[in-house]
Amino acid sequence: MYPGSRIVDSVIGNQVIIKDCSIIEESRIADQATIGPFAHLRPGSVIGERAKIGNFVEIKKSTVGEGSKANHLSYIGDALIGRDVNVGAGMITCNYDGFEKHQTIIEDDVFIAAMFSLSHR
């Protein structure tokens, strides 16, 4: 565990790397996963083997499957993320319809990303 991180009521597997300034609360992290820096795992987060949760990624009450990665600037809440999923920068799960929260499900071997282009004039 690197400096400035905090772990509360969580289960951490073998060979897990927890980088600087990460917060892990009431979560489970499987073997060989990498967390941070500056990641926040809120209660109910389950991180699979060899998964990577990177810079400024927040996970809440979600499962991130084996080998999946969210490398930077993302929010995953109330979601089930499959195996070998790549969550691109700036992605969020929006699953509140104004009355209820629903679970977002992203199946195995998926790449999700925000798409935009810049035009030069």
Coordinates of C-alpha atoms in Angstrom, one line a residue:
M1 CA 0.0 0.0 0.0
Y2 CA 1.3 3.4 -1.0
P3 CA 1.2 6.5 1.3
G4 CA -2.0 8.4 2.0
S5 CA -4.4 5.5 1.4
R6 CA -7.2 4.4 3.8
I7 CA -8.8 1.0 4.0
V8 CA -11.9 0.4 6.2
D9 CA -13.7 -2.9 6.8
S10 CA -12.5 -4.4 3.5
V11 CA -11.0 -7.7 2.3
I12 CA -7.8 -7.4 0.2
G13 CA -6.5 -10.3 -1.9
N14 CA -2.9 -11.3 -2.5
Q15 CA -0.5 -9.2 -4.6
V16 CA -3.0 -6.3 -4.7
I17 CA -1.4 -2.9 -5.4
I18 CA -3.1 0.1 -3.7
K19 CA -1.6 3.3 -5.0
D20 CA -1.4 6.7 -3.3
C21 CA -4.3 8.5 -1.8
S22 CA -6.9 5.8 -2.5
I23 CA -9.9 5.2 -0.2
I24 CA -11.5 1.8 0.1
E25 CA -14.6 1.3 2.3
E26 CA -16.5 -2.0 2.9
S27 CA -15.2 -3.5 -0.3
R28 CA -13.6 -6.7 -1.6
I29 CA -10.6 -6.7 -3.9
A30 CA -9.4 -10.0 -5.5
D31 CA -5.8 -11.1 -6.2
Q32 CA -3.5 -9.1 -8.4
A33 CA -5.8 -6.1 -8.8
T34 CA -4.5 -2.6 -8.9
I35 CA -6.3 0.4 -7.3
G36 CA -5.4 4.1 -7.7
P37 CA -3.9 6.5 -7.4
F38 CA -6.7 8.7 -6.1
A39 CA -9.4 6.0 -6.5
H40 CA -12.5 5.7 -4.2
L41 CA -14.1 2.3 -3.6
R42 CA -17.4 3.0 -1.8
P43 CA -19.3 0.4 0.2
G44 CA -20.4 -2.7 -1.7
S45 CA -17.6 -2.6 -4.3
V46 CA -16.2 -5.9 -5.6
I47 CA -13.1 -5.8 -7.7
G48 CA -12.1 -9.0 -9.7
E49 CA -8.8 -10.6 -10.2
R50 CA -6.3 -8.5 -12.2
A51 CA -8.8 -5.7 -12.6
K52 CA -7.4 -2.1 -12.7
I53 CA -9.2 0.8 -11.1
G54 CA -7.2 3.9 -11.8
N55 CA -6.8 7.7 -11.4
F56 CA -9.9 9.5 -10.1
V57 CA -12.2 6.5 -10.6
E58 CA -15.1 6.0 -8.1
I59 CA -16.9 2.7 -7.7
K60 CA -20.1 2.4 -5.7
K61 CA -22.0 -0.8 -4.9
S62 CA -20.7 -2.4 -8.1
T63 CA -18.8 -5.5 -9.3
V64 CA -16.0 -5.1 -11.7
G65 CA -15.1 -8.4 -13.4
E66 CA -11.8 -10.2 -13.8
G67 CA -9.3 -8.4 -16.0
S68 CA -11.5 -5.3 -16.5
K69 CA -10.2 -1.8 -16.2
A70 CA -11.4 1.7 -15.6
N71 CA -8.1 3.6 -15.9
H72 CA -9.2 7.2 -15.3
L73 CA -11.9 9.7 -14.6
S74 CA -14.9 7.5 -14.3
Y75 CA -17.9 6.8 -12.0
I76 CA -19.3 3.3 -11.8
G77 CA -22.3 3.0 -9.5
D78 CA -24.9 0.3 -9.1
A79 CA -23.4 -1.7 -11.9
L80 CA -22.3 -5.2 -12.9
I81 CA -19.2 -5.0 -15.2
G82 CA -18.2 -8.2 -16.9
R83 CA -14.8 -9.7 -17.6
D84 CA -12.2 -8.0 -19.7
V85 CA -14.2 -4.8 -20.1
N86 CA -12.4 -1.5 -20.8
V87 CA -14.1 1.5 -19.4
G88 CA -12.9 4.6 -21.2
A89 CA -12.1 8.0 -19.7
G90 CA -15.0 10.1 -18.5
M91 CA -17.6 7.3 -18.5
I92 CA -20.3 7.2 -15.9
T93 CA -23.2 4.8 -15.2
C94 CA -26.4 6.8 -15.1
N95 CA -29.1 4.5 -13.7
Y96 CA -31.5 6.7 -11.8
D97 CA -34.8 7.4 -13.5
G98 CA -36.0 10.1 -11.1
F99 CA -37.8 7.6 -8.9
E100 CA -35.6 4.5 -8.6
K101 CA -32.1 3.3 -9.2
H102 CA -31.6 0.4 -11.6
Q103 CA -28.5 -1.8 -12.1
T104 CA -26.4 -1.2 -15.2
I105 CA -25.1 -4.4 -16.7
I106 CA -22.1 -4.4 -19.1
E107 CA -21.3 -7.8 -20.5
D108 CA -17.9 -9.5 -21.0
D109 CA -15.3 -8.2 -23.6
V110 CA -16.9 -4.8 -24.1
F111 CA -15.1 -1.4 -24.7
I112 CA -17.1 1.7 -23.7
A113 CA -16.0 5.2 -24.3
A114 CA -17.2 8.8 -24.7
M115 CA -17.0 9.8 -28.3
F116 CA -16.4 13.3 -29.4
S117 CA -14.5 15.2 -32.1
L118 CA -12.8 18.5 -32.3
S119 CA -13.1 20.5 -35.6
H120 CA -10.4 22.9 -36.5
R121 CA -11.4 26.1 -38.3

